[in-house]
């Protein structure tokens, strides 16, 4: 018998070990055990963490008993004290329904009596609890299902009750000790297979998780735009944990201080990240750095979320997971994932089965279904580890992008600074050249009238003239040379005062037309001599400015206009601008004009359009520079326009209207 038992046991275990898939192992095991015991039904009943159970494997002799495969059972279907006894004793129970006796097998005490609570089971010795009459409800339950004898053996895993191997027969049946020993050994092999299967499942989950991490990590370092990458990464993370929605918030950076927010599917209303809960979480206030994430199964029962619960009321979101994103001590943002409420409305196949033998089980299902409606789905440790790993890669990608962006901005800033330095150096070199030219030109310009004045004064002193007419001519030339010298010196002094900030403006409101008429009379002689009329178009009555300096500006501009115009006309026009509170005054001539590219350069000190102009018309190039500085001191702007050489010039400046 021993040899047959070992041979049979080897046959069963060999079939069991032909696969690593737990479901296949259990299916083979129940078939082999049913055949070995010649019994009507063998099933494997697995306990869930909440105490409920499910038949996950079953073998039945043709229709002798109703099938329970796949059905769920409420937590009290196997009472807590019964489960406690299975764990404490670690042995089988045999129910003889006709005799209404249950015997718990134990190596030293094969028969026991008693009906105990969980506390009594925990407090009493094994000897005291191994015998008891079977619970009448249990007898009624089995009888209603057509079961007359039952053998139940606990399946223990990691010192916990993983499940039960239940054998049912429609007739009273006596189990031989050899049969019980073989079944017990098979169950021990099942426990080993469960461990191996769980290790295999964990290895597969780790492989899948690592594959997902590698996939998203590769995506995060792909050459796409960072916005595209983050959006795809968020969607992948939400899908990986069966989320109903998610959002990625990135803290503001840079001078613009603009936040970034990416969303996927279901979203609450408003900006969650502005709520104190998210702000404190990102800041790490009161959180253990090792567990800084928050996994909430039911947000409506979380006190810290009461301020934002209303934002979720239009959605079916029930659970959320919040993971702050950090790199070192820097806070980058926050990853939030949502889950909808779920209904565990399990359809029981037996509900529509007319077999009266399962009516008691059907009643149990009805009660159990009500307990599972509208439940929140818990965040498992495996899901949390996955999101943490992905969040770390996400943080690294965001930080790398920010560093890259910072480096790019710094490079652009450096290039801009270099360009500015080059421009400043060029301007400095040009200013130095102009200064040298100015000194040379000014020296020449100063010497010329001074020499002319001295020469004619010497002729007058030595009486080297022939008549009164020549005497007056010498005096006039000497006077004009002195006057030119004074004008030149005044321009230089004015410019020096302006550059030193020592020129004081004297503001007043006065009528503009009398000033323009005065200037018209001043240039009347030159206008008559050259045959160039000076016209005035004044559409402004009063103006607010420094009258003396405004006269100086207009005098310089009119002097230039007449100096560089041989034919045509010179015009002064004053209007009130419509697009801004300012008065615009322009001096237009039909003179030699300049190239448009020279329009800005002529305002630089000591610069004229080109050398030929200077040689032909004279001057030091200070007139327009002084005009520009004076107009700016009066709060206006000045510009010069010319269609080109020989096409005239128009100089326009603005002055603000007094408020």
XYZ file of C-alpha atoms in Angstrom:
659
model
C 0.000 0.000 0.000
C 2.934 2.266 0.871
C 4.452 1.705 -2.561
C 1.114 2.309 -4.266
C 0.611 5.454 -2.213
C 4.040 6.771 -3.102
C 3.565 5.849 -6.748
C 0.186 7.582 -6.797
C 1.578 10.604 -4.992
C 4.449 10.853 -7.484
C 1.993 10.579 -10.352
C -0.103 13.415 -8.965
C 2.815 15.679 -8.074
C 4.506 15.059 -11.435
C 1.408 16.233 -13.209
C 1.227 19.226 -10.908
C 4.865 20.168 -11.538
C 4.534 20.021 -15.299
C 3.501 23.652 -15.261
C 4.423 26.846 -13.408
C 1.037 28.400 -14.053
C -0.932 28.281 -10.803
C -4.341 27.986 -12.413
C -3.218 25.025 -14.474
C -1.616 23.406 -11.417
C -4.780 23.768 -9.364
C -6.968 22.444 -12.165
C -4.763 19.364 -12.487
C -4.643 18.895 -8.718
C -8.431 18.907 -8.201
C -8.908 16.471 -11.060
C -6.267 14.078 -9.710
C -7.549 14.280 -6.140
C -11.169 13.748 -7.201
C -10.135 10.726 -9.205
C -7.963 9.453 -6.363
C -10.669 9.815 -3.694
C -13.504 8.724 -6.045
C -15.501 11.676 -4.796
C -18.142 13.863 -6.415
C -16.482 17.289 -6.155
C -13.088 18.722 -5.289
C -12.602 22.482 -5.281
C -9.976 25.034 -4.305
C -11.358 27.973 -2.377
C -9.088 31.000 -2.190
C -9.374 33.731 0.467
C -9.112 37.381 -0.537
C -7.499 40.002 1.716
C -10.947 41.249 2.858
C -11.980 37.773 4.091
C -14.193 36.940 1.123
C -13.432 33.908 -0.987
C -13.737 32.484 -4.466
C -13.745 29.019 -5.968
C -10.863 29.164 -8.436
C -10.536 25.452 -9.363
C -13.060 22.639 -9.386
C -13.504 19.049 -10.552
C -17.007 17.474 -10.506
C -18.342 14.061 -11.266
C -20.966 14.587 -13.946
C -23.737 16.811 -12.520
C -23.785 15.111 -9.139
C -23.293 18.471 -7.519
C -23.790 22.025 -8.851
C -20.700 23.819 -10.060
C -19.331 26.578 -7.855
C -16.368 27.449 -10.070
C -15.743 31.191 -10.263
C -18.291 32.050 -7.602
C -17.477 34.458 -4.796
C -18.476 33.912 -1.191
C -18.998 36.439 1.602
C -16.513 36.770 4.436
C -18.788 35.009 6.923
C -19.288 32.013 4.636
C -16.235 30.532 6.372
C -16.634 31.989 9.897
C -13.621 33.751 11.440
C -13.296 31.201 14.263
C -13.182 28.396 11.682
C -10.410 30.153 9.778
C -8.561 30.757 13.030
C -8.744 27.059 13.845
C -7.426 26.135 10.434
C -4.439 28.405 11.014
C -3.820 27.265 14.591
C -4.283 23.563 14.041
C -3.107 23.450 10.470
C -5.072 20.257 9.754
C -8.148 18.995 7.991
C -11.807 18.840 9.046
C -14.203 16.073 8.152
C -17.951 16.651 8.325
C -20.322 13.738 8.569
C -23.638 15.350 7.728
C -25.945 12.442 8.717
C -24.190 12.173 12.083
C -23.894 15.977 12.356
C -20.317 15.563 13.524
C -17.190 17.391 12.551
C -13.787 16.071 13.433
C -10.653 18.085 13.224
C -7.693 15.923 12.500
C -4.520 16.463 14.427
C -1.537 14.180 14.737
C -2.002 13.483 18.436
C -5.720 14.101 18.851
C -7.792 12.733 15.942
C -11.226 13.623 17.441
C -12.408 16.721 19.284
C -15.678 18.368 20.308
C -16.800 21.932 21.045
C -18.080 25.140 19.371
C -15.753 28.061 20.044
C -15.401 31.738 19.229
C -12.216 33.256 17.778
C -11.162 34.402 21.238
C -11.867 30.990 22.698
C -9.894 29.326 19.922
C -6.976 31.658 20.601
C -7.116 31.119 24.389
C -7.718 27.370 24.613
C -5.237 24.629 23.985
C -5.388 22.467 20.913
C -6.505 19.524 23.041
C -9.490 21.487 24.229
C -10.735 22.492 20.797
C -10.195 19.497 18.576
C -13.640 18.010 19.183
C -17.044 19.637 18.676
C -20.395 18.951 17.106
C -20.884 20.424 13.698
C -22.696 23.762 13.500
C -26.406 23.176 12.585
C -26.214 25.987 10.062
C -23.257 24.246 8.473
C -25.258 21.009 8.304
C -28.186 22.866 6.756
C -25.892 24.584 4.280
C -24.289 21.318 3.101
C -27.591 19.443 3.089
C -29.215 22.123 0.959
C -26.393 21.703 -1.536
C -26.761 17.926 -1.589
C -23.532 17.246 0.290
C -23.504 14.373 2.828
C -19.814 14.291 3.620
C -17.089 16.880 3.410
C -13.327 16.902 3.733
C -11.628 20.296 4.025
C -7.876 20.771 4.215
C -6.347 24.230 4.763
C -3.777 25.514 2.290
C -1.233 27.544 4.256
C 1.200 29.984 2.697
C 3.664 32.095 4.659
C 1.949 30.935 7.870
C -1.345 32.411 6.671
C -4.533 30.753 5.476
C -4.263 31.079 1.678
C -7.256 28.851 0.875
C -9.031 25.571 1.356
C -9.106 22.300 -0.527
C -12.715 21.094 -0.141
C -13.904 17.608 -1.134
C -17.707 16.998 -1.249
C -19.650 13.808 -1.738
C -23.365 13.288 -2.181
C -23.279 10.190 0.017
C -21.816 9.523 3.448
C -18.172 8.617 2.917
C -15.391 7.291 5.074
C -11.911 8.523 4.267
C -9.071 6.082 4.859
C -5.987 7.349 6.631
C -3.826 6.572 3.586
C -6.095 8.690 1.413
C -5.953 11.544 3.890
C -2.167 11.328 4.042
C -1.866 11.484 0.242
C -4.234 14.439 -0.007
C -2.354 16.218 2.782
C 0.941 15.730 0.938
C -0.602 16.941 -2.308
C -1.814 20.057 -0.502
C 1.704 20.615 0.806
C 2.933 20.444 -2.798
C 0.225 22.915 -3.740
C 1.542 25.296 -1.078
C 4.994 25.009 -2.631
C 3.504 25.541 -6.102
C 1.708 28.648 -4.829
C 4.992 30.060 -3.553
C 6.689 29.326 -6.850
C 3.784 30.767 -8.778
C 3.839 33.941 -6.715
C 7.568 34.289 -7.311
C 6.949 33.768 -11.014
C 4.144 36.340 -10.959
C 6.341 38.816 -9.121
C 9.171 38.230 -11.600
C 6.798 38.778 -14.507
C 5.392 41.934 -12.909
C 8.904 43.231 -12.333
C 9.802 42.466 -15.950
C 6.676 44.241 -17.205
C 7.308 47.134 -14.856
C 10.932 47.403 -15.926
C 9.915 47.231 -19.580
C 7.473 50.079 -19.013
C 10.106 52.090 -17.133
C 12.612 51.535 -19.944
C 10.004 52.520 -22.528
C 9.119 55.768 -20.759
C 12.758 56.470 -19.911
C 13.637 56.141 -23.599
C 10.738 58.423 -24.453
C 11.882 61.026 -21.921
C 15.259 61.241 -23.646
C 13.926 61.186 -27.211
C 14.553 64.130 -29.572
C 10.905 65.285 -29.538
C 9.892 68.573 -27.937
C 9.731 68.475 -24.150
C 6.011 69.326 -24.260
C 5.251 66.317 -26.471
C 7.419 64.048 -24.351
C 5.808 65.052 -21.055
C 2.278 64.673 -22.447
C 2.969 61.164 -23.773
C 4.787 60.208 -20.550
C 1.832 61.375 -18.444
C -0.634 59.342 -20.508
C 1.604 56.261 -20.261
C 1.910 56.569 -16.488
C -1.862 56.986 -16.056
C -2.531 53.910 -18.189
C 0.127 51.845 -16.396
C -1.775 52.035 -13.078
C -5.281 51.860 -14.562
C -5.961 55.540 -13.796
C -8.992 57.425 -15.067
C -7.030 60.674 -15.420
C -3.893 62.506 -14.370
C -2.112 65.821 -14.401
C 1.499 66.939 -14.380
C 2.223 70.320 -12.797
C 5.608 71.977 -13.230
C 6.583 74.868 -10.985
C 7.311 78.243 -12.633
C 10.870 78.906 -13.718
C 12.737 81.728 -15.376
C 11.921 85.396 -15.419
C 8.477 84.825 -16.969
C 7.451 82.657 -13.971
C 4.973 80.679 -16.104
C 3.692 77.360 -14.741
C 3.208 74.348 -16.996
C 0.285 71.941 -16.635
C -0.324 68.755 -18.631
C -3.579 66.802 -18.276
C -4.953 63.442 -19.377
C -8.605 62.356 -19.462
C -10.814 62.983 -16.392
C -10.062 66.249 -14.566
C -11.559 68.098 -11.575
C -12.388 71.777 -11.812
C -9.873 74.499 -10.972
C -6.168 74.522 -10.277
C -5.604 71.845 -7.659
C -1.955 72.689 -7.242
C -2.834 76.063 -5.719
C -4.587 74.315 -2.804
C -2.685 74.210 0.515
C -2.601 70.384 0.440
C -0.614 70.283 -2.817
C 1.529 73.266 -1.853
C 2.509 71.695 1.470
C 3.123 68.343 -0.167
C 5.452 69.857 -2.772
C 7.215 71.839 -0.045
C 7.637 68.664 2.018
C 5.941 70.183 5.068
C 5.409 67.526 7.714
C 6.231 64.683 5.341
C 8.745 61.919 5.718
C 11.150 62.318 2.776
C 11.074 58.546 2.310
C 7.265 58.489 2.029
C 6.432 61.874 0.623
C 3.804 60.572 -1.753
C 0.150 60.443 -0.743
C -2.164 57.611 -1.826
C -5.809 58.272 -0.957
C -8.400 55.567 -1.665
C -11.459 57.752 -0.994
C -10.890 61.492 -1.286
C -14.316 62.218 0.248
C -13.096 60.687 3.517
C -9.744 62.507 3.573
C -9.840 65.532 5.954
C -6.903 67.226 4.202
C -8.891 67.378 0.947
C -12.077 68.952 2.277
C -11.186 72.298 0.676
C -11.053 70.797 -2.823
C -13.708 68.077 -2.631
C -16.217 70.291 -4.442
C -13.892 70.359 -7.467
C -14.432 66.589 -7.895
C -18.205 66.487 -7.501
C -18.892 66.696 -11.224
C -16.622 63.693 -11.835
C -16.596 60.037 -10.882
C -13.103 60.361 -9.417
C -12.808 58.674 -6.035
C -9.103 57.928 -5.481
C -5.964 59.903 -6.101
C -2.220 59.489 -5.870
C 0.006 62.535 -5.465
C 3.743 62.351 -6.052
C 5.869 65.517 -5.666
C 8.713 65.825 -8.162
C 12.074 66.780 -6.732
C 15.639 66.872 -7.927
C 17.941 67.195 -4.961
C 16.563 70.010 -2.842
C 14.792 71.670 -5.777
C 11.031 71.250 -6.157
C 10.102 70.680 -9.789
C 6.353 70.102 -9.557
C 3.802 67.431 -8.836
C 2.351 64.324 -10.526
C -1.280 63.505 -9.658
C -3.177 60.413 -10.828
C -6.937 59.832 -10.432
C -9.107 56.748 -10.253
C -12.868 56.510 -10.615
C -15.131 54.802 -8.106
C -15.769 51.158 -9.001
C -18.771 48.860 -8.609
C -17.948 45.275 -7.701
C -21.284 44.049 -9.013
C -20.162 40.498 -9.579
C -22.568 38.465 -11.622
C -23.093 35.118 -10.021
C -23.673 32.415 -12.542
C -25.742 30.461 -10.047
C -28.173 33.321 -9.766
C -29.894 32.053 -12.866
C -29.370 28.371 -12.069
C -32.709 26.750 -11.097
C -30.904 24.012 -9.134
C -32.398 24.253 -5.622
C -29.262 22.770 -4.130
C -27.465 26.104 -4.438
C -30.232 28.307 -3.073
C -28.322 28.790 0.195
C -25.241 29.870 -1.683
C -27.369 32.183 -3.820
C -28.694 33.854 -0.662
C -25.136 34.441 0.513
C -24.270 36.082 -2.776
C -27.150 38.511 -2.592
C -25.920 39.881 0.735
C -22.302 39.986 -0.378
C -23.009 41.922 -3.567
C -24.538 44.817 -1.654
C -21.348 45.229 0.370
C -19.172 45.630 -2.746
C -21.015 48.354 -4.653
C -19.363 51.739 -5.257
C -16.038 50.819 -3.771
C -12.756 52.690 -3.965
C -9.817 50.918 -5.480
C -6.808 50.801 -3.204
C -3.326 51.744 -4.436
C -1.160 48.634 -4.201
C 2.476 48.716 -3.166
C 3.455 47.490 -6.632
C 1.612 50.396 -8.277
C 3.144 52.888 -5.850
C 6.647 51.562 -6.541
C 5.998 51.827 -10.286
C 4.786 55.423 -10.094
C 7.705 56.353 -7.832
C 10.194 54.875 -10.297
C 8.548 56.629 -13.248
C 8.347 59.889 -11.296
C 12.086 59.722 -10.640
C 12.760 59.386 -14.376
C 10.260 62.183 -15.021
C 12.037 64.457 -12.528
C 15.388 63.695 -14.126
C 14.053 64.508 -17.604
C 12.469 67.754 -16.435
C 15.653 68.778 -14.654
C 17.803 67.947 -17.681
C 15.494 70.001 -19.884
C 15.670 72.937 -17.492
C 19.439 72.731 -17.303
C 19.615 72.523 -21.084
C 17.265 75.480 -21.393
C 19.264 77.427 -18.787
C 22.499 76.636 -20.619
C 20.933 77.730 -23.924
C 19.723 80.995 -22.404
C 23.124 81.636 -20.850
C 24.800 80.938 -24.189
C 22.433 83.329 -25.947
C 23.016 85.913 -23.227
C 26.778 85.517 -23.591
C 26.522 85.854 -27.365
C 24.375 88.958 -26.950
C 26.817 90.415 -24.437
C 29.690 89.703 -26.806
C 27.817 91.415 -29.607
C 27.121 94.373 -27.347
C 30.786 94.511 -26.363
C 31.827 94.349 -29.991
C 29.361 97.095 -30.830
C 30.549 99.165 -27.884
C 34.163 98.630 -28.901
C 33.355 99.609 -32.477
C 31.500 102.685 -31.268
C 34.342 103.549 -28.918
C 36.845 103.177 -31.718
C 34.639 105.249 -33.983
C 34.154 107.857 -31.249
C 37.883 107.973 -30.712
C 38.415 108.400 -34.427
C 35.740 111.085 -34.555
C 37.265 112.787 -31.568
C 40.612 112.869 -33.319
C 38.918 114.167 -36.443
C 37.072 116.714 -34.327
C 40.197 117.936 -32.655
C 41.863 118.231 -36.007
C 38.810 119.849 -37.590
C 38.051 122.075 -34.635
C 41.613 123.171 -34.444
C 41.480 124.036 -38.093
C 38.064 125.671 -37.748
C 39.218 127.705 -34.768
C 42.444 128.763 -36.402
C 40.790 129.808 -39.645
C 38.516 132.594 -38.283
C 41.059 133.488 -35.642
C 43.805 133.832 -38.252
C 41.507 135.821 -40.512
C 40.585 138.135 -37.666
C 44.221 138.680 -36.677
C 45.337 139.217 -40.266
C 42.743 141.849 -40.987
C 43.282 143.501 -37.592
C 47.009 143.622 -38.443
C 46.229 145.282 -41.781
C 44.037 147.769 -39.959
C 46.683 148.332 -37.277
C 49.386 149.017 -39.873
C 47.027 151.121 -42.010
C 47.458 148.923 -45.044
C 44.329 149.967 -46.849
C 43.843 152.390 -49.680
C 40.512 154.015 -49.035
C 37.483 154.134 -46.776
C 35.701 151.405 -48.674
C 38.575 148.962 -48.191
C 38.767 149.961 -44.524
C 35.128 149.087 -43.962
C 35.592 145.829 -45.866
C 38.511 144.808 -43.638
C 36.532 145.671 -40.513
C 33.505 143.663 -41.744
C 35.617 140.621 -42.544
C 37.358 140.750 -39.189
C 34.022 141.119 -37.427
C 32.454 138.205 -39.374
C 35.461 136.001 -38.631
C 35.206 136.831 -34.957
C 31.503 136.163 -35.024
C 32.057 132.737 -36.678
C 34.636 131.975 -34.059
C 32.219 132.867 -31.277
C 29.483 130.728 -32.840
C 31.817 127.747 -33.054
C 32.965 128.197 -29.498
C 29.354 128.526 -28.319
C 28.408 125.255 -30.024
C 31.280 123.456 -28.381
C 30.455 124.939 -24.993
C 26.760 124.085 -25.379
C 27.547 120.496 -26.249
C 29.975 120.245 -23.337
C 27.319 121.612 -20.978
C 24.701 119.180 -22.253
C 27.046 116.202 -22.005
C 27.983 117.254 -18.467
C 24.323 117.665 -17.491
C 24.841 121.325 -16.561
C 22.489 122.880 -19.110
C 19.395 124.219 -17.311
C 16.140 124.479 -19.267
C 13.786 127.417 -18.735
C 10.260 126.221 -19.488
C 7.563 128.628 -20.533
C 4.397 128.663 -22.608
C 4.448 131.080 -25.532
C 2.953 131.668 -28.980
C 4.859 129.845 -31.694
C 4.010 131.973 -34.719
C 5.849 135.133 -33.510
C 8.986 133.034 -32.998
C 8.749 131.596 -36.515
C 8.153 135.075 -37.949
C 11.247 136.300 -36.129
C 13.281 133.519 -37.688
C 11.820 134.315 -41.090
C 13.059 137.878 -40.743
C 16.464 136.633 -39.524
C 16.966 134.552 -42.644
C 15.330 137.096 -44.970
C 18.646 138.405 -46.283
C 20.002 134.919 -47.056
C 16.672 133.971 -48.584
C 16.723 136.999 -50.853
C 20.361 136.546 -51.793
C 19.931 132.889 -52.844
C 16.425 133.366 -54.215
C 15.098 130.627 -51.947
C 11.768 131.505 -50.313
C 11.166 130.540 -46.693
C 7.531 129.550 -46.112
C 5.794 128.983 -42.783
C 2.877 126.634 -42.160
C 2.027 126.981 -38.470
C -1.058 125.117 -37.253
C -0.106 125.462 -33.584
C -0.962 128.473 -31.492
C 0.953 128.004 -28.268
C 3.817 125.796 -27.299
C 5.475 124.794 -24.004
C 9.291 124.754 -24.254
C 12.523 126.602 -23.536
C 12.071 129.509 -25.967
C 15.755 130.336 -26.225
C 16.757 126.735 -26.924
C 13.895 126.203 -29.366
C 15.054 129.287 -31.264
C 18.590 127.839 -31.238
C 17.370 124.526 -32.678
C 15.324 126.165 -35.428
C 18.157 128.553 -36.256
C 20.603 125.656 -36.695
C 18.139 123.716 -38.848
C 17.316 126.736 -41.035
C 21.011 127.580 -41.339
C 21.698 124.057 -42.575
C 18.719 124.181 -44.908
C 19.876 127.392 -46.581
C 23.506 126.309 -46.564
C 22.813 123.057 -48.426
C 20.109 124.391 -50.779
C 20.920 126.123 -54.068
C 17.453 126.230 -55.629
C 13.898 125.535 -54.587
C 12.561 126.472 -51.183
C 12.745 126.015 -47.429
C 9.618 125.398 -45.375
C 8.807 125.342 -41.666
C 5.689 123.420 -40.667
C 4.203 122.997 -37.178
C 1.245 120.719 -36.427
C -0.359 118.960 -33.452
C 0.013 115.177 -33.686
C -3.147 113.105 -33.541
C -1.630 109.814 -32.341
C 0.162 111.249 -29.300
C 0.076 114.417 -27.169
C 2.907 116.181 -28.972
C 3.650 119.016 -31.360
C 5.639 118.215 -34.468
C 7.860 120.841 -36.165
C 9.676 120.106 -39.402
C 12.174 122.032 -41.584
C 12.157 120.880 -45.191
C 14.523 121.946 -47.945
C 15.148 121.038 -51.561
C 18.903 120.891 -51.129
C 21.630 118.327 -51.692
C 20.014 115.634 -49.519
C 21.924 112.634 -48.162
C 21.928 108.888 -48.568
C 19.187 107.284 -46.354
C 21.855 105.158 -44.670
C 23.483 108.343 -43.369
C 20.301 109.668 -41.733
C 21.261 108.505 -38.232
C 24.987 109.093 -38.489
C 24.740 112.840 -39.064
C 23.498 113.290 -35.474
C 26.789 111.963 -34.127
C 29.162 114.706 -32.958
C 31.590 116.019 -35.573
C 30.059 113.931 -38.354
C 28.832 115.185 -41.710
C 27.486 113.191 -44.593
C 30.908 112.826 -46.162
C 34.183 114.671 -46.535
C 33.139 116.448 -49.719
C 30.278 118.180 -47.923
C 32.629 119.430 -45.271
C 35.127 120.661 -47.806
C 32.478 122.398 -49.870
C 30.173 123.804 -47.207
C 32.407 123.971 -44.139
C 31.248 123.443 -40.542
C 32.292 121.040 -37.795
C 29.227 118.794 -37.725
C 28.110 119.967 -34.274
C 24.889 121.677 -35.326
C 22.646 118.601 -35.592
C 24.259 117.052 -32.519
C 23.429 120.130 -30.452
C 19.894 120.140 -31.887
C 19.355 116.507 -30.957
C 20.570 117.015 -27.400
C 18.417 120.117 -26.909
C 15.270 118.455 -28.309
C 15.810 115.462 -26.020
C 16.260 117.765 -23.038
C 12.884 119.302 -23.926
C 11.317 115.800 -23.913
C 11.115 115.284 -27.671
C 12.687 113.292 -30.473
C 14.370 114.369 -33.683
C 14.848 112.538 -36.968
C 16.114 113.226 -40.458
C 14.644 111.952 -43.731
C 15.955 112.214 -47.243
C 14.939 110.328 -50.377
C 18.588 110.440 -51.479
C 21.284 112.673 -52.847
C 19.931 115.754 -54.603
C 16.360 115.173 -53.385
C 16.227 117.434 -50.372
C 16.093 116.844 -46.638
C 13.434 116.977 -43.982
C 14.353 117.299 -40.298
C 11.465 116.704 -37.908
C 11.344 116.999 -34.148
C 8.577 116.696 -31.583
C 7.891 118.493 -28.345
C 5.412 117.309 -25.708
C 2.197 119.222 -25.088
C 2.032 120.719 -21.631
C -0.512 118.909 -19.448
